[in-house]
Coordinates of C-alpha atoms and ligand atoms in Angstrom, one line a residue:
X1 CA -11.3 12.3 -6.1
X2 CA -13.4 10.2 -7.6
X3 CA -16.1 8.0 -5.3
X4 CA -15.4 4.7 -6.7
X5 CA -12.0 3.3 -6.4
X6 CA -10.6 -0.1 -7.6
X7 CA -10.0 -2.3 -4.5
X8 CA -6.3 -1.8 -4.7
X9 CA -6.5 2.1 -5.1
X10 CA -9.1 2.1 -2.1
X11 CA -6.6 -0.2 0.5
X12 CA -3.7 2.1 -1.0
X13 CA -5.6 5.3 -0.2
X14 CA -6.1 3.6 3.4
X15 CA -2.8 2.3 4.3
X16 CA -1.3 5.8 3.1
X17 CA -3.6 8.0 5.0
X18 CA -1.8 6.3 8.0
X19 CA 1.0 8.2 9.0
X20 CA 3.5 5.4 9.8
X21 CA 7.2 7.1 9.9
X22 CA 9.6 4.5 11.0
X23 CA 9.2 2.6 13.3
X24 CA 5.3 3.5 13.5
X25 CA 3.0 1.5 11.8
X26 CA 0.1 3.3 12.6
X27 CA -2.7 0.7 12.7
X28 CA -1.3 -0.8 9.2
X29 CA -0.8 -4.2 9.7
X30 CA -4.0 -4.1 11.8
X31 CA -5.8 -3.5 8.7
X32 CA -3.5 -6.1 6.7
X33 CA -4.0 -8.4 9.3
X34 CA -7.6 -8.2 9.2
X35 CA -7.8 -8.0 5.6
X36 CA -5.8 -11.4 5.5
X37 CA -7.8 -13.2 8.3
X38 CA -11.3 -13.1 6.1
X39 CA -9.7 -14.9 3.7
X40 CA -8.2 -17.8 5.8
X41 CA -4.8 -16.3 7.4
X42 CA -3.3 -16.8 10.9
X43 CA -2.2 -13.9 12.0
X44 CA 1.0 -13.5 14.3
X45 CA 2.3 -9.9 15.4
X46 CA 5.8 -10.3 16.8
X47 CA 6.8 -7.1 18.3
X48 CA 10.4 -6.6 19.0
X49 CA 11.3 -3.4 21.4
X50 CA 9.4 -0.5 19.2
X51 CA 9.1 -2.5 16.4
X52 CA 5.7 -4.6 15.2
X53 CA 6.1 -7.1 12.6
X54 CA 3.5 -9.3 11.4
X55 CA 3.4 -13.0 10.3
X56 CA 0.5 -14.2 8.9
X57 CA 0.1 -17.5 6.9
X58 CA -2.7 -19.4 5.0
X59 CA -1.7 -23.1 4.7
X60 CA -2.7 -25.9 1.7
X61 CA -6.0 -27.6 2.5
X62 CA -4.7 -30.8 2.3
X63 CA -7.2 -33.4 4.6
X64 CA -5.9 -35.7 7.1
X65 CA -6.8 -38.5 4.5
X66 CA -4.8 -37.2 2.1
X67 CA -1.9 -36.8 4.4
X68 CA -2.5 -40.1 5.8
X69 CA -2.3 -41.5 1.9
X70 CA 1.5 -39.9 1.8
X71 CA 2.6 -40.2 5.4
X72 CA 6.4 -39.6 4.4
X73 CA 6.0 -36.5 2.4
X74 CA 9.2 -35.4 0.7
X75 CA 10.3 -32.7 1.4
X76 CA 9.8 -31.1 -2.4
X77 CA 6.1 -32.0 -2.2
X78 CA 4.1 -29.0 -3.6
X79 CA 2.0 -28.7 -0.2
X80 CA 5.4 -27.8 1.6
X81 CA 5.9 -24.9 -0.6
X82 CA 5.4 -21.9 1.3
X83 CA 5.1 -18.4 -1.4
X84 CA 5.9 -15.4 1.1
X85 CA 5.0 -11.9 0.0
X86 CA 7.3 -9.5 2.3
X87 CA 7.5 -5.9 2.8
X88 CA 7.3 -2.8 5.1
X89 CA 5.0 -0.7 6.6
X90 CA 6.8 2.3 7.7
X91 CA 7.7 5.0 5.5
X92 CA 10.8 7.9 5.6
X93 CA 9.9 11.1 6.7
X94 CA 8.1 13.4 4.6
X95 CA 10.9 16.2 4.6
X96 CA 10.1 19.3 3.9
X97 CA 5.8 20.0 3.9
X98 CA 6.4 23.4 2.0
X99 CA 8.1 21.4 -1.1
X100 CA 4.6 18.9 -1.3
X101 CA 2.4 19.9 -3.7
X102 CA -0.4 18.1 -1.3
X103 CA -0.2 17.1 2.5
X104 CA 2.0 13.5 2.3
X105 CA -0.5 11.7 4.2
X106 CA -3.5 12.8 2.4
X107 CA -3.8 10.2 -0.7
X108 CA -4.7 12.0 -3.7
X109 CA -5.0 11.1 -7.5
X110 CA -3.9 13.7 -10.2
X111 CA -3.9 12.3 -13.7
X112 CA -3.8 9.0 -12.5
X113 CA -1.1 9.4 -10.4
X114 CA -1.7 8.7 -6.6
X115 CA 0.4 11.0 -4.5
X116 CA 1.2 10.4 -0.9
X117 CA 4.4 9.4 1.0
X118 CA 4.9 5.3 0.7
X119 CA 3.0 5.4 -2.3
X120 CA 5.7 3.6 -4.4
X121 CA 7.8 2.3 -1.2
X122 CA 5.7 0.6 -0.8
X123 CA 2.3 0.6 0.4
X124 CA 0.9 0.3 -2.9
X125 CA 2.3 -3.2 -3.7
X126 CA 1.0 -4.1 -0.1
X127 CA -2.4 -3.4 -1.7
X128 CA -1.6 -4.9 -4.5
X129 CA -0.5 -8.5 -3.1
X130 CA -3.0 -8.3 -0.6
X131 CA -5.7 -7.6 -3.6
X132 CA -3.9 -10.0 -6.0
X133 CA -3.8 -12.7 -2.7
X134 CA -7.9 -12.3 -1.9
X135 CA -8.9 -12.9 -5.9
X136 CA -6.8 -15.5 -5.8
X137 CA -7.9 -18.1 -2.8
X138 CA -11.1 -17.0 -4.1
X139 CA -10.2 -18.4 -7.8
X140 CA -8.3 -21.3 -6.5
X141 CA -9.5 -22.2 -2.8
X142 CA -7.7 -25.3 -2.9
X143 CA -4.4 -24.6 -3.9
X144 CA -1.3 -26.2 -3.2
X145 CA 1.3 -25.1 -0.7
X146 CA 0.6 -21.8 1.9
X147 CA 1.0 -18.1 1.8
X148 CA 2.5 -16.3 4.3
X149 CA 3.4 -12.4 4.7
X150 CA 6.1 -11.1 6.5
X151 CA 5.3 -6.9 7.0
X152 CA 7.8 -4.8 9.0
X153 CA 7.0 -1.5 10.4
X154 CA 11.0 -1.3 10.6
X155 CA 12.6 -1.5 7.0
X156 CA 13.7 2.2 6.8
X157 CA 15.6 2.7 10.0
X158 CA 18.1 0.7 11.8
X159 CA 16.4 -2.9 10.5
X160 CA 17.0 -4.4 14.0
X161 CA 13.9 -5.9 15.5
X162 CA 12.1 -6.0 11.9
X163 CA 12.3 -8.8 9.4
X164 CA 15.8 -9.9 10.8
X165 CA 14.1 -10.9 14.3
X166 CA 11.2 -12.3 12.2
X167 CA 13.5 -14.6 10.5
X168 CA 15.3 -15.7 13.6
X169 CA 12.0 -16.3 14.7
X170 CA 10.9 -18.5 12.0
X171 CA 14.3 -20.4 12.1
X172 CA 14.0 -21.3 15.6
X173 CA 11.0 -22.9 14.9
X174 CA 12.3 -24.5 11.7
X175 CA 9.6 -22.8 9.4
X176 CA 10.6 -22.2 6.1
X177 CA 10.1 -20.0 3.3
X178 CA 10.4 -21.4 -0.2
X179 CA 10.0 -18.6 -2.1
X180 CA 9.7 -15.1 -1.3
X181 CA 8.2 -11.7 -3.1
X182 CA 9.3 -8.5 -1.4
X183 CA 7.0 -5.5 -2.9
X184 CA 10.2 -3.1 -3.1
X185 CA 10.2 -0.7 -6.0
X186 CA 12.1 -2.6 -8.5
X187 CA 10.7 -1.1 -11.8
X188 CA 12.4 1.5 -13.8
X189 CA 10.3 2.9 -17.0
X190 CA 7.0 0.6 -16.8
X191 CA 6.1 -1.9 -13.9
X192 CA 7.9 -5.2 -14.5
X193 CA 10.4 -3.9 -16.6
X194 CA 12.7 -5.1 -13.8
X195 CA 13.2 -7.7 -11.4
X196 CA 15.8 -7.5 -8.8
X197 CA 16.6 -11.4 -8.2
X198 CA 19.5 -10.1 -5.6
X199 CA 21.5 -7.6 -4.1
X200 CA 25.1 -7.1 -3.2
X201 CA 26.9 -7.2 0.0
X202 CA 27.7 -4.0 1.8
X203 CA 30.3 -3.5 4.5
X204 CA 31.4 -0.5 5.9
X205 CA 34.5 0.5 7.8
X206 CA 35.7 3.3 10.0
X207 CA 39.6 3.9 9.9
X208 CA 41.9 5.8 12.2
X209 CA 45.4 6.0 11.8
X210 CA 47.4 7.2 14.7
X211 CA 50.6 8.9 14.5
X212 CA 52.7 12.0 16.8
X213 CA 50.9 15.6 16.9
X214 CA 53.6 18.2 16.6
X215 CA 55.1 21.4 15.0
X216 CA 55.1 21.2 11.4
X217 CA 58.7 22.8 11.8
X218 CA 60.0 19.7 13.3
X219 CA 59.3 16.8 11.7
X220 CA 61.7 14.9 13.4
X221 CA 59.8 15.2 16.5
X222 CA 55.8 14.2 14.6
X223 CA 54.9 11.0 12.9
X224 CA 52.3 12.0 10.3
X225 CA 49.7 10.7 10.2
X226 CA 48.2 11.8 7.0
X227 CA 51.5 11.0 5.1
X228 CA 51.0 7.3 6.7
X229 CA 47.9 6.9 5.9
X230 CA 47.6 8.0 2.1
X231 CA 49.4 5.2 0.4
X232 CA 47.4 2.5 2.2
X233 CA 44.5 4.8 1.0
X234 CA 45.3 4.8 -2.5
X235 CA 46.3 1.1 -2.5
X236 CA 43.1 0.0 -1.6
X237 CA 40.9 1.9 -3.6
X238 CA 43.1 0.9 -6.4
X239 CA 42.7 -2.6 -5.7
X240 CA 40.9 -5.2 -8.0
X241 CA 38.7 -6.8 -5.8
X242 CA 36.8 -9.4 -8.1
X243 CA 36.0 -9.3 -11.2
X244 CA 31.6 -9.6 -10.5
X245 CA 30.0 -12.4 -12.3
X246 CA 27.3 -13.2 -14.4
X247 CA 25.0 -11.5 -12.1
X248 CA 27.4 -9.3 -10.2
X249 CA 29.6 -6.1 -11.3
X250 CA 32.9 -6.4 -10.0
X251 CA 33.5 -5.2 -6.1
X252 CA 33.8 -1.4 -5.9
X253 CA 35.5 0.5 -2.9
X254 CA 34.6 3.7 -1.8
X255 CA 36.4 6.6 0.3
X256 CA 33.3 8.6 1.8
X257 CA 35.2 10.6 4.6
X258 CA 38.4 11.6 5.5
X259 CA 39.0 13.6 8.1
X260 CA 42.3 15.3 9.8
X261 CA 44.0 18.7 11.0
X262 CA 43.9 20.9 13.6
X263 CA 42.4 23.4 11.6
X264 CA 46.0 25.4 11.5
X265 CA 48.3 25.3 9.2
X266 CA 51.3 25.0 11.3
X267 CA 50.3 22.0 13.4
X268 CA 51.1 17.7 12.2
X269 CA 47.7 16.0 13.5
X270 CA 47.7 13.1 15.7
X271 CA 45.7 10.8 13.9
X272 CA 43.0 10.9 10.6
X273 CA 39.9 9.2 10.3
X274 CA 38.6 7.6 7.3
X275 CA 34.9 5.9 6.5
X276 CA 34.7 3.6 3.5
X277 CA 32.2 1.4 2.4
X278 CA 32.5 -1.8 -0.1
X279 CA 29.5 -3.0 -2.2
X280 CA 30.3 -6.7 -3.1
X281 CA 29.5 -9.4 -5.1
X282 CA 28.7 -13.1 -4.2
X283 CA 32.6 -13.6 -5.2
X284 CA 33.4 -12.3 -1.5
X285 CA 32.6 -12.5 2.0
X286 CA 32.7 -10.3 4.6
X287 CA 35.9 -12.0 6.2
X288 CA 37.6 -12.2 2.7
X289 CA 37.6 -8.6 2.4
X290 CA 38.3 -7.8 5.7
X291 CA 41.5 -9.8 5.7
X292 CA 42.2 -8.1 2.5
X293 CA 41.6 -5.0 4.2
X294 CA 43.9 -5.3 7.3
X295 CA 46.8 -7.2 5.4
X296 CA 46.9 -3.9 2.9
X297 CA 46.8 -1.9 6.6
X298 CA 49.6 -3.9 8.3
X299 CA 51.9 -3.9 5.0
X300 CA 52.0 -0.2 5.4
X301 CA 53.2 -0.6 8.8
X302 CA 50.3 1.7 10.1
X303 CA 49.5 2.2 13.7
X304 CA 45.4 2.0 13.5
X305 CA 42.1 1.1 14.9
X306 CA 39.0 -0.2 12.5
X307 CA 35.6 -0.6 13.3
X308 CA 33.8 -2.7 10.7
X309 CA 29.6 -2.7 10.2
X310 CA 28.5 -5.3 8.3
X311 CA 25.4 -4.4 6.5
X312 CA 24.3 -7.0 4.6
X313 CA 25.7 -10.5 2.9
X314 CA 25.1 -10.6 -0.7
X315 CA 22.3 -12.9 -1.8
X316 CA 21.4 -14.0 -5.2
X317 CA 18.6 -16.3 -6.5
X318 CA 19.4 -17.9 -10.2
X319 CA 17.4 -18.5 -13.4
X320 CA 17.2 -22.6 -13.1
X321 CA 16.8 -22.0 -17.0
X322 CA 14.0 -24.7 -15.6
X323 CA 10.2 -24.5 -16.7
X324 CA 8.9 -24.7 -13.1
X325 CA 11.7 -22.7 -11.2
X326 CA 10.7 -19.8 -9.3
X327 CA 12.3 -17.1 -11.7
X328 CA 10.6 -18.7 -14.6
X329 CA 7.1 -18.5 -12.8
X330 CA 7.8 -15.1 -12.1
X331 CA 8.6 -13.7 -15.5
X332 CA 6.2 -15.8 -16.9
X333 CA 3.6 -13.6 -15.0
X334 CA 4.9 -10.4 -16.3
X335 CA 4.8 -11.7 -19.8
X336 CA 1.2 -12.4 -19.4
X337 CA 0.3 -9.1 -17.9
X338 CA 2.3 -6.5 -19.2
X339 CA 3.8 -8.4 -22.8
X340 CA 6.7 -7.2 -22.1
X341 CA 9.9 -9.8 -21.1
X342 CA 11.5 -8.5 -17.5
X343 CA 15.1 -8.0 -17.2
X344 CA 17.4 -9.1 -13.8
X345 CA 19.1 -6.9 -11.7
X346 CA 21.2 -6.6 -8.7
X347 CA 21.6 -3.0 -8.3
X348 CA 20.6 -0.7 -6.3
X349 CA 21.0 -0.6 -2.3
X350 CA 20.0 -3.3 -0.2
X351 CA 17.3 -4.7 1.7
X352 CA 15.4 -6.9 3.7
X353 CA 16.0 -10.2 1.4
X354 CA 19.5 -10.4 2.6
X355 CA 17.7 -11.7 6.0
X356 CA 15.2 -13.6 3.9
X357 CA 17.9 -15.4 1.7
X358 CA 20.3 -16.7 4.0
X359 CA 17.5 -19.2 5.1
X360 CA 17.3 -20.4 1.5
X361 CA 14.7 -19.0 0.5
X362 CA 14.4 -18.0 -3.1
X363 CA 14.2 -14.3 -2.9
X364 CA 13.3 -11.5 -5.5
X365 CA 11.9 -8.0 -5.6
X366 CA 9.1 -7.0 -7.7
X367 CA 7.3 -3.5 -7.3
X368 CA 6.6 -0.4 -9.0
X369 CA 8.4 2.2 -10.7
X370 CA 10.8 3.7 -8.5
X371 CA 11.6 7.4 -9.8
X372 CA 10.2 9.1 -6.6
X373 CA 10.7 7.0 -3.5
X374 CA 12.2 9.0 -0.6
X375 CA 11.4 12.1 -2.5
X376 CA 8.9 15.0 -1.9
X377 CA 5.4 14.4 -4.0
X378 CA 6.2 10.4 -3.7
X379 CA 3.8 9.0 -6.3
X380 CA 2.7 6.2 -8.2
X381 CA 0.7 5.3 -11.1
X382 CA -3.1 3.8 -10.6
X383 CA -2.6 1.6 -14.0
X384 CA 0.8 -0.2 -12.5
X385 CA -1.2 -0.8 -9.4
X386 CA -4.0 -2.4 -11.0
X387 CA -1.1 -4.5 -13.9
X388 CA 0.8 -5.4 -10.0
X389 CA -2.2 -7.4 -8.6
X390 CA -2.4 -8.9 -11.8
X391 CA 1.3 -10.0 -12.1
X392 CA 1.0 -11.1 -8.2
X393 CA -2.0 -13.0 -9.2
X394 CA -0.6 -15.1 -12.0
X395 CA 2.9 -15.3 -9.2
X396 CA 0.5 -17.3 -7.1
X397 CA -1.7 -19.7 -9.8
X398 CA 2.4 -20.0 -11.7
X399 CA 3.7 -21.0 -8.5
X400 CA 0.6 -22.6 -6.4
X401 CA -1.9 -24.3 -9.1
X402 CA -0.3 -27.1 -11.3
X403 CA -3.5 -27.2 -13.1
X404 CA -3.7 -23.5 -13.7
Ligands
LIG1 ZN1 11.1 0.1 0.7

């Protein structure tokens, strides 16, 4: 390895040499935190059960004069804007050592690739905003508005006391977030090449039909369930949902499990069990498609319990088609960086913006290439690193500076 390292290659190298497996953060945020606080931050770890989460802000230097001079700010006054960079600490375990070509949390560069578990989800981009975020109040001291980070140690696992106790938080206190960056892997060929400005809704359900266990030989004395059950089945992942919209594809069900039987042949069950999921667009809500759901159930007269889980409401933050909207700012910056125009996208699974968006807060993921998250030999390119604190950079003076 070479002995000099760009900034954001050496902070990468040390947030990854952490081993920080959900929900460990492994003395991360410590180092983001500190990293932060020299350049003007107030920190705030919130630590929920076994969960740390940090909060840590750097608000507009505007003077008491100067508030004096406007003592009934409205409410879209630049200095109220608050540009939040979000993401997570903790990475998914490494799997299987045997398949890693080099230990997963030992950073190492090959060909300008830096290896190391997290390197793409997404502990580089934390170097990268955090690089892009110092150059910047360096460039521009006196911007408008503040900066704030949310960082999770819990994005990977159950997301219970992460950035959705954060936000609760922040609500209670009535702080907002105007517009938020979340470091997630977005890209697909070259960083920038996509932008995720939402996600779709996910709810999940787990279905069991009841009917009479019996001797297949007397059917008069069983109520089968699996013959009950598979019409309703069919019907519903038959049904047209929604149509999507202009940023959504249409609704899809999805059977995952069905399961049923005795294991014998000569034996009617006494119930089966099914687990579907539904990925949704901003067409539906959670209660529209459970209605849906149970009204398809009950007109097939079925005997059954469901337990629903709702994962996530669907968010989605639109192109304003305006010069100074938050989308615009955004591309903008890729343009300048890369040359190349970003495309939107809502695909994918979710994540931690459907907390974030609900507050209305204009939400979007921007990261690097994600062709090896979650994998064995997790890696990502030093060049996108270094293009990332650029495009974070020009985020902040698009958003921050009106004299840029
Ligand atoms: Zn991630």
């Amino acid at each position: 390895m070479p002995n000099e390292q760009s900034p954001v290659i050496e902070l990468a190298i040390d947030l990854l040499s952490r081993a920080s497996v959900t929900p460990e953060d492994a003395g991360c945020q410590k180092l983001i935190a500190e990293r932060l606080s020299a350049v003007g931050f107030t920190n705030e770890s919130m630590v929920f059960a076994d969960t740390t989460n940090l909060w840590s802000r750097r608000d507009t230097n505007i003077t008491i004069e100067d508030q004096a001079k406007t003592p009934n700010t409205p409410s879209n006054n630049s200095n109220d804007i608050v540009f939040c960079f979000a993401g997570h600490t903790d990475v998914v375990p490494v799997g299987n050592l045997d398949l890693w070509n080099t230990p997963p949390f030992e950073p190492t560069i090959i060909d300008g690739m830096l290896y190391a578990r997290g390197a793409a989800d997404m502990k580089g981009s934390l170097a990268a905003m955090i690089v892009a975020t110092e150059r910047f109040v360096e460039d521009h001291p006196d911007h408008q508005g503040s900066i704030a980070y949310l960082i999770t140690s819990d994005e990977e696992g159950p997301f219970i006391n992460g950035t959705t106790k954060v936000v609760d938080t922040l609500e209670a206190r009535n702080e907002k977030i105007t517009y938020c960056i979340i470091g997630e892997p977005s890209s697909t060929n070259s960083v920038g090449d996509i932008v995720k400005n939402g996600r779709r809704g996910s709810i999940s359900a787990t279905l069991t039909v009841k009917g009479k266990q019996g001797h297949v030989a007397y059917p008069e004395h069983v109520k089968n369930p699996i013959h009950l059950a598979m019409p309703a089945l069919i019907e519903l992942s038959q049904v047209e949902w929604d149509k999507g919209n202009d940023y959504f594809p249409a609704t899809s069900f999805q059977l995952s499990n069905i399961n049923s039987g005795t294991g014998a042949t000569n034996v009617v069950p006494g119930h089966i069990t099914a687990l579907f999921n539904l990925r949704y667009s901003t067409e539906l809500t959670d209660e529209i498609i459970v209605e849906r759901v149970e009204a398809i159930l009950n007109k097939h007269q079925l005997d059954y319990d469901i337990d629903w889980t709702f994962n996530g409401k669907p968010f989605i933050t639109e192109h304003t088609g305006a010069e100074h909207g938050f989308l615009h700012a955004v591309s903008q910056a890729i343009l300048t960086v890369t040359g190349n125009e970003t495309q939107l996208s809502t695909s994918g699974g979710t994540s931690d913006g459907r907390f974030i968006a609900p507050t209305g807060a204009q939400v979007i993921e921007l990261g690097p290439c994600n062709a090896t998250i979650h994998q064995v030999n997790e890696s990502v390119s030093c060049d996108d690193l270094e293009k990332l604190v650029d495009i974070y950079y020009h985020c902040l003076v698009n958003v921050l500076c009106s004299h840029k």
